[in-house]
CSV table of N, CA, C and O and ligand atoms in Angstrom, one decimal:
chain,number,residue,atom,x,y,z
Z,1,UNK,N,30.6,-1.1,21.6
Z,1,UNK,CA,29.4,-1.8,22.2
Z,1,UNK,C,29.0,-1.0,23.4
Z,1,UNK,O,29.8,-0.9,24.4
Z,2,UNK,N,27.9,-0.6,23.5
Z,2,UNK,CA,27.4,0.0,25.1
Z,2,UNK,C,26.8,-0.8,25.6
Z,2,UNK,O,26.8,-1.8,24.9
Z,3,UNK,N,26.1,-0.9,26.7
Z,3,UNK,CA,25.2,-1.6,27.6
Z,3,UNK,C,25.0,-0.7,28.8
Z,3,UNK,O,25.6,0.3,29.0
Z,4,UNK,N,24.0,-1.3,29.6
Z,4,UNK,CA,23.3,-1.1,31.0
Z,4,UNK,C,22.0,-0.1,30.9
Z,4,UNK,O,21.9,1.0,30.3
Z,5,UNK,N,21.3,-0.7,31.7
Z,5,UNK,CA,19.9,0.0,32.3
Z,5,UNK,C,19.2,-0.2,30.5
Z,5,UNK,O,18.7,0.8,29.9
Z,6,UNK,N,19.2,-1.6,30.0
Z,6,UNK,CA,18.4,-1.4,28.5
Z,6,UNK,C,17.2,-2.3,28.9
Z,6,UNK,O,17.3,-3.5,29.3
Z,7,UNK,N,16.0,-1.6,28.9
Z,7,UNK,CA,15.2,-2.6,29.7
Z,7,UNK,C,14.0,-2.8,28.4
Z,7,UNK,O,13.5,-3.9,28.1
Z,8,UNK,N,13.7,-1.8,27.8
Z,8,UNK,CA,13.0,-1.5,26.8
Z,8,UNK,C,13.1,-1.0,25.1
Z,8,UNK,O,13.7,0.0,25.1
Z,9,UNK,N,12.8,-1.3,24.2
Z,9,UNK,CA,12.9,-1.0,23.1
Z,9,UNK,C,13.5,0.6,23.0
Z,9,UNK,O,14.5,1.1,22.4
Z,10,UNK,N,12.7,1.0,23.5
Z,10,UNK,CA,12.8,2.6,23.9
Z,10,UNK,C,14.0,2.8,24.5
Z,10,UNK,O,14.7,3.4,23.7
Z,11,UNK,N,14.9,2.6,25.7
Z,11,UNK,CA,16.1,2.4,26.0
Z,11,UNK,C,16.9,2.0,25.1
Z,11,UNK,O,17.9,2.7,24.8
Z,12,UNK,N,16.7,1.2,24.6
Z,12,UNK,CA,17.5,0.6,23.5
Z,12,UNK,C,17.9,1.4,22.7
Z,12,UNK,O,19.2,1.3,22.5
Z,13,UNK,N,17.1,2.4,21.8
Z,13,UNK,CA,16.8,3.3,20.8
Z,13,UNK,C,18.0,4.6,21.3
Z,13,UNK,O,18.9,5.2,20.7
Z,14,UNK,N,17.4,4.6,22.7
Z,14,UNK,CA,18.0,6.1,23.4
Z,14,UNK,C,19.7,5.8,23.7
Z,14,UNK,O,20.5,6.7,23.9
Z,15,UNK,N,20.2,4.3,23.8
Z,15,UNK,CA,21.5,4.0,24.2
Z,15,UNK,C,22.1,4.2,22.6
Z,15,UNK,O,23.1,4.9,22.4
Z,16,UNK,N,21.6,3.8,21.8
Z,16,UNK,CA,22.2,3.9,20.5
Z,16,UNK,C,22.4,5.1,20.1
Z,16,UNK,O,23.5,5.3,19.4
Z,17,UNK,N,21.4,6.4,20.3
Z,17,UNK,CA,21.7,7.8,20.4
Z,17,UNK,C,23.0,8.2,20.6
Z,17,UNK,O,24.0,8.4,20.0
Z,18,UNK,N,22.4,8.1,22.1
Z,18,UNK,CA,23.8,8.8,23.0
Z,18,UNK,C,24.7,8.1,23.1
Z,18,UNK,O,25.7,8.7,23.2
Z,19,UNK,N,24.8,7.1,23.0
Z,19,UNK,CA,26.7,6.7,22.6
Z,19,UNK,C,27.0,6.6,21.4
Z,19,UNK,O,28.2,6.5,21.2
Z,20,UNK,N,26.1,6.4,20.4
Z,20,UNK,CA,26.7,6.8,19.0
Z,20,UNK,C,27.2,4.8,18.6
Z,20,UNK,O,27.7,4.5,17.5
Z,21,UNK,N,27.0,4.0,19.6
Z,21,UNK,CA,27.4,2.7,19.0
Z,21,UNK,C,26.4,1.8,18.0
Z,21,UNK,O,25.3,2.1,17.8
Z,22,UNK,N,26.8,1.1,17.7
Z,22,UNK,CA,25.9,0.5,16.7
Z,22,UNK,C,25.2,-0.3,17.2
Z,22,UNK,O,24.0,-0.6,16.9
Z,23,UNK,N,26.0,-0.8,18.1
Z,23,UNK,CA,25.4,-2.5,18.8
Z,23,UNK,C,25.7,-2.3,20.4
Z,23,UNK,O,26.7,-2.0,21.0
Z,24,UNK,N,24.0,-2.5,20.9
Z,24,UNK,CA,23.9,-2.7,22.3
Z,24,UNK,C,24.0,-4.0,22.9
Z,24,UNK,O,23.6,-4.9,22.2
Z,25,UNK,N,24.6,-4.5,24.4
Z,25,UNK,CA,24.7,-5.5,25.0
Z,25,UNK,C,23.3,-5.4,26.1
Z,25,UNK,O,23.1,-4.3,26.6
Z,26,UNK,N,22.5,-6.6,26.3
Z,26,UNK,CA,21.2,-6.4,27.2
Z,26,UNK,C,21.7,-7.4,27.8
Z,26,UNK,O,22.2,-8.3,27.2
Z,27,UNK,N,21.7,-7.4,29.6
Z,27,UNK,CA,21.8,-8.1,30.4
Z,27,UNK,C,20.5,-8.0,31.1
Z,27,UNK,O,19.7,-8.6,30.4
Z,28,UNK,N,20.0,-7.7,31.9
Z,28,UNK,CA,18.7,-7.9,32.8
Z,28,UNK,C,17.5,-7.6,32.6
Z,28,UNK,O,16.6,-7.9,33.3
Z,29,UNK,N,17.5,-7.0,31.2
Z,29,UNK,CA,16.6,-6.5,30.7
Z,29,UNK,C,16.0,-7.6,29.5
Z,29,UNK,O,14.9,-7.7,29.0
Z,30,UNK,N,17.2,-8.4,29.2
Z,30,UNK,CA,16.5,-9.3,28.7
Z,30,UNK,C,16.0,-10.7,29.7
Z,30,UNK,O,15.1,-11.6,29.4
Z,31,UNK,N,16.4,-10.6,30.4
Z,31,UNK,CA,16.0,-11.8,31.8
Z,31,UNK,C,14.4,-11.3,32.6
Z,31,UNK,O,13.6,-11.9,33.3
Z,32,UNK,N,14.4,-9.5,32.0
Z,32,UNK,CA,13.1,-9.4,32.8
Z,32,UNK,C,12.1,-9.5,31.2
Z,32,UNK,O,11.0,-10.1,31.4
Z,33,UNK,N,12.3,-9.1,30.1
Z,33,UNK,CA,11.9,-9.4,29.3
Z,33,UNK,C,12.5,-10.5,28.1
Z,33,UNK,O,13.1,-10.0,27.2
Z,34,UNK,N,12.4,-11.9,28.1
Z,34,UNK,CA,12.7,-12.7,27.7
Z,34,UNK,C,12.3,-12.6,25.7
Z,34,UNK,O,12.8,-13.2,24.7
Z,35,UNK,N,11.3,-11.4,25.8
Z,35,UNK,CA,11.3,-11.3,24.1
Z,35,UNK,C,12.0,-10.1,23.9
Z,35,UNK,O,12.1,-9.9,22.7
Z,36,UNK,N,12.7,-9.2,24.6
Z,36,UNK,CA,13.4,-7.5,24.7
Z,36,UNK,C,13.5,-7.8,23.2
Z,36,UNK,O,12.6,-7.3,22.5
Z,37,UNK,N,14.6,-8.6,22.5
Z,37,UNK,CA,15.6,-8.4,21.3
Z,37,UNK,C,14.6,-9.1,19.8
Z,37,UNK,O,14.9,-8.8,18.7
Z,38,UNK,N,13.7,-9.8,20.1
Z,38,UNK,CA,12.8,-9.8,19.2
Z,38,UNK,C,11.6,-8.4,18.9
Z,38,UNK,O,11.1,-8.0,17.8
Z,39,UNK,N,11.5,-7.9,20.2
Z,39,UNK,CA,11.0,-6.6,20.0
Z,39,UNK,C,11.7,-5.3,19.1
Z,39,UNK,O,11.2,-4.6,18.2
Z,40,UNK,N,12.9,-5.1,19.7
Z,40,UNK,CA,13.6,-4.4,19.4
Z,40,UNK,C,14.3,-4.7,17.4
Z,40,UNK,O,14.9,-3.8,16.7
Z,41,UNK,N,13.9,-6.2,16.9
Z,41,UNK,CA,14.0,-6.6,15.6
Z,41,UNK,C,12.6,-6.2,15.1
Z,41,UNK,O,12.5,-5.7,14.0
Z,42,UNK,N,11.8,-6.2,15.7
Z,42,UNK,CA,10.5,-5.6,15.2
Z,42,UNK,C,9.5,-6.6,15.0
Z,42,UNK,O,8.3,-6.5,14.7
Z,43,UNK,N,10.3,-7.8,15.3
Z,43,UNK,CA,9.5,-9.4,15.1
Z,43,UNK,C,8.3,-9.6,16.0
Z,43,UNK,O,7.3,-10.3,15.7
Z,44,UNK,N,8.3,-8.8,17.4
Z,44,UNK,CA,7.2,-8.9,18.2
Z,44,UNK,C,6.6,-7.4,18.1
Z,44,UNK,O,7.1,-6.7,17.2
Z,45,UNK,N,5.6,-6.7,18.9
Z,45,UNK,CA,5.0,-6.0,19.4
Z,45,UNK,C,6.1,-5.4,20.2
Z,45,UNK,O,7.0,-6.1,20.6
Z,46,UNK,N,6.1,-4.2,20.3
Z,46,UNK,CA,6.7,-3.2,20.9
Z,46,UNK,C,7.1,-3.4,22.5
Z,46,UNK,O,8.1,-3.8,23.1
Z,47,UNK,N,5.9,-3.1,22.7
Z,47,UNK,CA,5.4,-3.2,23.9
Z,47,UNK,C,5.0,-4.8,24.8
Z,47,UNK,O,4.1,-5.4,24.2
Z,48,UNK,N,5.3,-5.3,25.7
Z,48,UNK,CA,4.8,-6.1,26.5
Z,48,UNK,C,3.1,-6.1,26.9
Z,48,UNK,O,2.5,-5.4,27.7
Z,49,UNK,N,2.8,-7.1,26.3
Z,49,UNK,CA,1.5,-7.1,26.8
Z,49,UNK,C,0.6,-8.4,27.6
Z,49,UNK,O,0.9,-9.6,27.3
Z,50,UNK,N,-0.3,-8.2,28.6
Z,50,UNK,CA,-0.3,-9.4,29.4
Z,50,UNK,C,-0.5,-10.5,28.6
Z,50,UNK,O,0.1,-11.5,29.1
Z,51,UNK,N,-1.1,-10.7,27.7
Z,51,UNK,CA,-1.1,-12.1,27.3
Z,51,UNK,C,0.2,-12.5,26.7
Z,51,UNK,O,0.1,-13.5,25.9
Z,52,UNK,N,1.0,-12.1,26.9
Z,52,UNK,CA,2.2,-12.6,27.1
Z,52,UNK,C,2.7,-13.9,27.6
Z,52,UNK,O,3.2,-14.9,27.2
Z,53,UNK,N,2.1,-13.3,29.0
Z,53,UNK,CA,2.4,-13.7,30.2
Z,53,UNK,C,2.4,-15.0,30.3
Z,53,UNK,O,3.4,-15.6,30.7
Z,54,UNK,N,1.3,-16.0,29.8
Z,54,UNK,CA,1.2,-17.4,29.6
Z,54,UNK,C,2.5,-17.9,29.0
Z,54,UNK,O,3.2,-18.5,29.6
Z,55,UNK,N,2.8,-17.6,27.6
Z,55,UNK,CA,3.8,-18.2,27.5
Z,55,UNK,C,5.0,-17.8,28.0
Z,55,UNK,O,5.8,-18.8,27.8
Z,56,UNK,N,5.6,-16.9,28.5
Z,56,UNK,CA,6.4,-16.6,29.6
Z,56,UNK,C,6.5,-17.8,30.6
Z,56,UNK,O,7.5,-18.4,30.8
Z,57,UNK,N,5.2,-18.2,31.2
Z,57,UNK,CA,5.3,-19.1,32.3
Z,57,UNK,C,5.3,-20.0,31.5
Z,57,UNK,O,6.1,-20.9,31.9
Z,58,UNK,N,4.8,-20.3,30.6
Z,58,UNK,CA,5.3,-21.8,30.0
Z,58,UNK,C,6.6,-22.0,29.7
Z,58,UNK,O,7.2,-23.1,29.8
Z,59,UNK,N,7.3,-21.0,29.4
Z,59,UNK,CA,8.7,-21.6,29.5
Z,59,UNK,C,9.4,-21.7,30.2
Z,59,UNK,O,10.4,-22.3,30.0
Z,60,UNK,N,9.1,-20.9,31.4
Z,60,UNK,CA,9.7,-21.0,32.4
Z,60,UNK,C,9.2,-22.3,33.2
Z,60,UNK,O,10.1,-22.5,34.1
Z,61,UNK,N,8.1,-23.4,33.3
Z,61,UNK,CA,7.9,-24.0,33.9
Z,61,UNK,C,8.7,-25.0,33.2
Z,61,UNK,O,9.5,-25.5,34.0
Z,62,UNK,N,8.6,-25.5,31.6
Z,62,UNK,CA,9.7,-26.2,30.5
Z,62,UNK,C,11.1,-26.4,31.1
Z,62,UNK,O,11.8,-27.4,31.3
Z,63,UNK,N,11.1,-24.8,31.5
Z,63,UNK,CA,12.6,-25.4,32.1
Z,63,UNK,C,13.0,-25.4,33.7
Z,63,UNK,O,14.1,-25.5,34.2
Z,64,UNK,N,11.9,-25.3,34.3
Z,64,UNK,CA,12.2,-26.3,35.2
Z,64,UNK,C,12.2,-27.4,35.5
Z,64,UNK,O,12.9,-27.9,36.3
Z,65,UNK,N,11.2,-28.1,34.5
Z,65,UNK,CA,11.0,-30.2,34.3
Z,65,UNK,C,12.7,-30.2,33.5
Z,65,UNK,O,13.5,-31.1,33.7
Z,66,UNK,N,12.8,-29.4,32.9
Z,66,UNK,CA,14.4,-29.3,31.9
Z,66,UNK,C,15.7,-29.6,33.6
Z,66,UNK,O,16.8,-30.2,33.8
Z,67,UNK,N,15.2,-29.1,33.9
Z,67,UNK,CA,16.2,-28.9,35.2
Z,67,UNK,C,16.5,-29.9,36.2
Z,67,UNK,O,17.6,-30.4,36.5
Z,68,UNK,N,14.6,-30.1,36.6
Z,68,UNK,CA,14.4,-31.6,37.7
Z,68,UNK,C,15.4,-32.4,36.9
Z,68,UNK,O,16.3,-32.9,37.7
Z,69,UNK,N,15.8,-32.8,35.4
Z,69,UNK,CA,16.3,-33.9,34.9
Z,69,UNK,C,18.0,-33.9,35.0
Z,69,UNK,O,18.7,-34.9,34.9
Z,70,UNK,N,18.2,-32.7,35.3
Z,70,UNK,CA,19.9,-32.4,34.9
Z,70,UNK,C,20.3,-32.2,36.2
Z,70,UNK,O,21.2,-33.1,36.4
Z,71,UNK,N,20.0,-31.6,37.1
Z,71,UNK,CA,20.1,-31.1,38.3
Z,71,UNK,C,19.7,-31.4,39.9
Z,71,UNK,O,18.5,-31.2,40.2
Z,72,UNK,N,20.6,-31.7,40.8
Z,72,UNK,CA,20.1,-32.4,42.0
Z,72,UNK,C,19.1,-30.9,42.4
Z,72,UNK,O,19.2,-29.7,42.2
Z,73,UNK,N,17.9,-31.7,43.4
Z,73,UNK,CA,16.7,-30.8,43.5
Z,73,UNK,C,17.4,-29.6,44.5
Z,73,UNK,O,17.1,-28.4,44.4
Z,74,UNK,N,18.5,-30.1,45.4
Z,74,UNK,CA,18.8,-28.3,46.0
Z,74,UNK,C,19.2,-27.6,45.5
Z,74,UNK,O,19.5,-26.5,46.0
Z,75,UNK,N,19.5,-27.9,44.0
Z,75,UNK,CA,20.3,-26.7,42.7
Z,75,UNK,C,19.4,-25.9,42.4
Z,75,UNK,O,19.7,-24.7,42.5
Z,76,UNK,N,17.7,-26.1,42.0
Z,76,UNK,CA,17.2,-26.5,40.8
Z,76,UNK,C,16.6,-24.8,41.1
Z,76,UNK,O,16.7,-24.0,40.2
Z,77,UNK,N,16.2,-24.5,42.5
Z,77,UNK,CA,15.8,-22.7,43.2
Z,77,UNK,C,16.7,-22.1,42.7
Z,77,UNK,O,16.5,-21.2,41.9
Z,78,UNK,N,18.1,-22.5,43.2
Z,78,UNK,CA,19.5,-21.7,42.9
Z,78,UNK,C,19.4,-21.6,41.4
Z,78,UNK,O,20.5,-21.1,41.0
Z,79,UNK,N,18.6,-21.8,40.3
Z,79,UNK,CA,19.0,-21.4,38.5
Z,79,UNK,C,17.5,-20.4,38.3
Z,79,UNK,O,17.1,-20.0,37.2
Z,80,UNK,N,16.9,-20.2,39.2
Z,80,UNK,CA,15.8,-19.3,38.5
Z,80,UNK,C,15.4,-18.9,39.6
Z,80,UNK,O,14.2,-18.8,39.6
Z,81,UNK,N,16.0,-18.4,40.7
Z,81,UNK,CA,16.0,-17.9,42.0
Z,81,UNK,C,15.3,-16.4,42.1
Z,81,UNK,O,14.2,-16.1,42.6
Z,82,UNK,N,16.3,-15.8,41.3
Z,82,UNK,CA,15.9,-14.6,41.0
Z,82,UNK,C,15.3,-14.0,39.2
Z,82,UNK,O,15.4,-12.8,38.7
Z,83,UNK,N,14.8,-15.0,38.7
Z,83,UNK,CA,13.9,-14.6,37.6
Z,83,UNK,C,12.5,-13.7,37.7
Z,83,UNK,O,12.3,-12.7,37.1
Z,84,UNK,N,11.4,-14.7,39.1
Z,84,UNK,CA,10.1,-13.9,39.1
Z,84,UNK,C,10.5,-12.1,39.8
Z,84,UNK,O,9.8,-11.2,39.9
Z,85,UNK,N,11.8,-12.2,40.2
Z,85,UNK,CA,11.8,-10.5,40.5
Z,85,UNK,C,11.9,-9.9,39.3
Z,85,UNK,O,11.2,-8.9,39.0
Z,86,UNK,N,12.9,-10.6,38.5
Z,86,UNK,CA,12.8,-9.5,37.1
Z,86,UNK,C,11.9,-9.4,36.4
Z,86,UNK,O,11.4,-8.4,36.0
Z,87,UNK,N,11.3,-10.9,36.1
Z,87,UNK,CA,9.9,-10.8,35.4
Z,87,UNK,C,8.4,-9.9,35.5
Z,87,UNK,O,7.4,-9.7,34.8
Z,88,UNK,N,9.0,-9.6,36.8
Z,88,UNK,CA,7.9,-8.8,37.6
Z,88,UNK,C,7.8,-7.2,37.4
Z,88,UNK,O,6.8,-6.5,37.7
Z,89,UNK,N,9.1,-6.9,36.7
Z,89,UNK,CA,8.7,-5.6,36.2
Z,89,UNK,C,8.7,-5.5,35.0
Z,89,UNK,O,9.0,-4.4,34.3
Z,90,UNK,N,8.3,-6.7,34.5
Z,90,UNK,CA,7.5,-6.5,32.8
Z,90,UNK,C,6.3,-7.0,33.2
Z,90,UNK,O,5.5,-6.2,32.7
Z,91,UNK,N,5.5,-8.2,34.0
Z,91,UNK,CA,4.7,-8.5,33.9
Z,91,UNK,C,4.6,-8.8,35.7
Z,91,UNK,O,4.9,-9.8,36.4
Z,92,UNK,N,4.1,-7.4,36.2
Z,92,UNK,CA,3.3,-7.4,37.5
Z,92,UNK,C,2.6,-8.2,38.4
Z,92,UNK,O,2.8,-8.3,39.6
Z,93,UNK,N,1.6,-9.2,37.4
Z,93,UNK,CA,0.5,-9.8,37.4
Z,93,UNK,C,0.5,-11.3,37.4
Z,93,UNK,O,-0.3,-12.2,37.5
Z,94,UNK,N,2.1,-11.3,37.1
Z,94,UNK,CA,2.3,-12.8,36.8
Z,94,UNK,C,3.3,-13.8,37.9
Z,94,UNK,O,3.5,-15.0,37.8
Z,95,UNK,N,3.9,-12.6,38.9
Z,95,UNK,CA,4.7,-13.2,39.7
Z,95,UNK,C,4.5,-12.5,41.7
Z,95,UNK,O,5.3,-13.0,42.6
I,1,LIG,C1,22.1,-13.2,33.5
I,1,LIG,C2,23.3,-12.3,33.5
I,1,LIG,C3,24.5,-12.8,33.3
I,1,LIG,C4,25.7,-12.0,33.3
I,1,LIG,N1,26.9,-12.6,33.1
I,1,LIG,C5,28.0,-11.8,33.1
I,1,LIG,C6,29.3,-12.3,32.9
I,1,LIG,O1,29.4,-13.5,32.8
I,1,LIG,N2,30.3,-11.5,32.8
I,1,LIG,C7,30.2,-10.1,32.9
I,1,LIG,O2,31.2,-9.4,32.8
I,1,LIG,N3,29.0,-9.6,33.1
I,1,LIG,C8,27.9,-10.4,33.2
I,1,LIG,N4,26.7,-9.8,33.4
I,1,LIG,C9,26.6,-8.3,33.5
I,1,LIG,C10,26.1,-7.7,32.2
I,1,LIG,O3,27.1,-8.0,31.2
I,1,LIG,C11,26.0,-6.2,32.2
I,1,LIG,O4,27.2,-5.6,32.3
I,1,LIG,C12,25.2,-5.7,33.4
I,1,LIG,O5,24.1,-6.6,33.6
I,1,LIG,C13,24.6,-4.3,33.1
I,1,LIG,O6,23.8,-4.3,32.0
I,1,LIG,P1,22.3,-4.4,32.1
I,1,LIG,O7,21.8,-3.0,32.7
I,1,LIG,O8,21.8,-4.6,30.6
I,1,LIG,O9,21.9,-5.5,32.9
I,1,LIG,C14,25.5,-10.6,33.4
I,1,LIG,C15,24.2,-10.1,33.6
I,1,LIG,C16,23.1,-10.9,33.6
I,1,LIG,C17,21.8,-10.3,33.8
């Protein structure tokens, strides 16, 4: 299993190369791209594209009403604190 710095399909491709493993592990790369592993199945578009972006924010808003319910409200920053930074280097425009 390899992992790190897989942010894109293309990464993806290039980790499987050079280490010769079969199967990659995605950590932040899927948190900045929440579709990375459907792309990389071939299920989406390649590439990220802005119209994306809406349903991105819809689910990220989903689960924050998901959260107000489970979660006292000083938690609720602390679970998606640092999402709009990663989201931000797939989608610029949205955070
Ligand atoms: C949301 C998130 C949760 C993680 N949780 C763990 C964990 O519980 N244990 C662990 O050893 N690494 C954890 N990691 C680190 C990843 O397993 C990985 O080693 C690291 O993020 C580098 O890979 P990346 O470049 O794909 O992010 C986590 C990473 C992310 C982004």
């Amino acid at each position: 299993m390899a992992n790190g710095e897989v942010w894109t399909v293309a990464d993806w491709e290039r980790c499987r190369t050079v280490s010769g493993c079969a199967d990659v592990m995605i950590g932040r790369g899927a948190v900045s791209d929440p579709f990375l592993a459907l792309r990389i199945r071939g299920l989406m578009d390649r590439t990220p594209s802005d119209e994306e972006w809406p349903v991105v924010l819809a689910q990220l808003t989903d689960y924050l009403r998901k959260l107000q319910v489970r979660v006292a409200v000083r938690h609720e920053h602390g679970r998606v604190k640092m999402w709009p930074s990663y989201l931000k280097r797939t989608w610029p425009q949205g955070c």
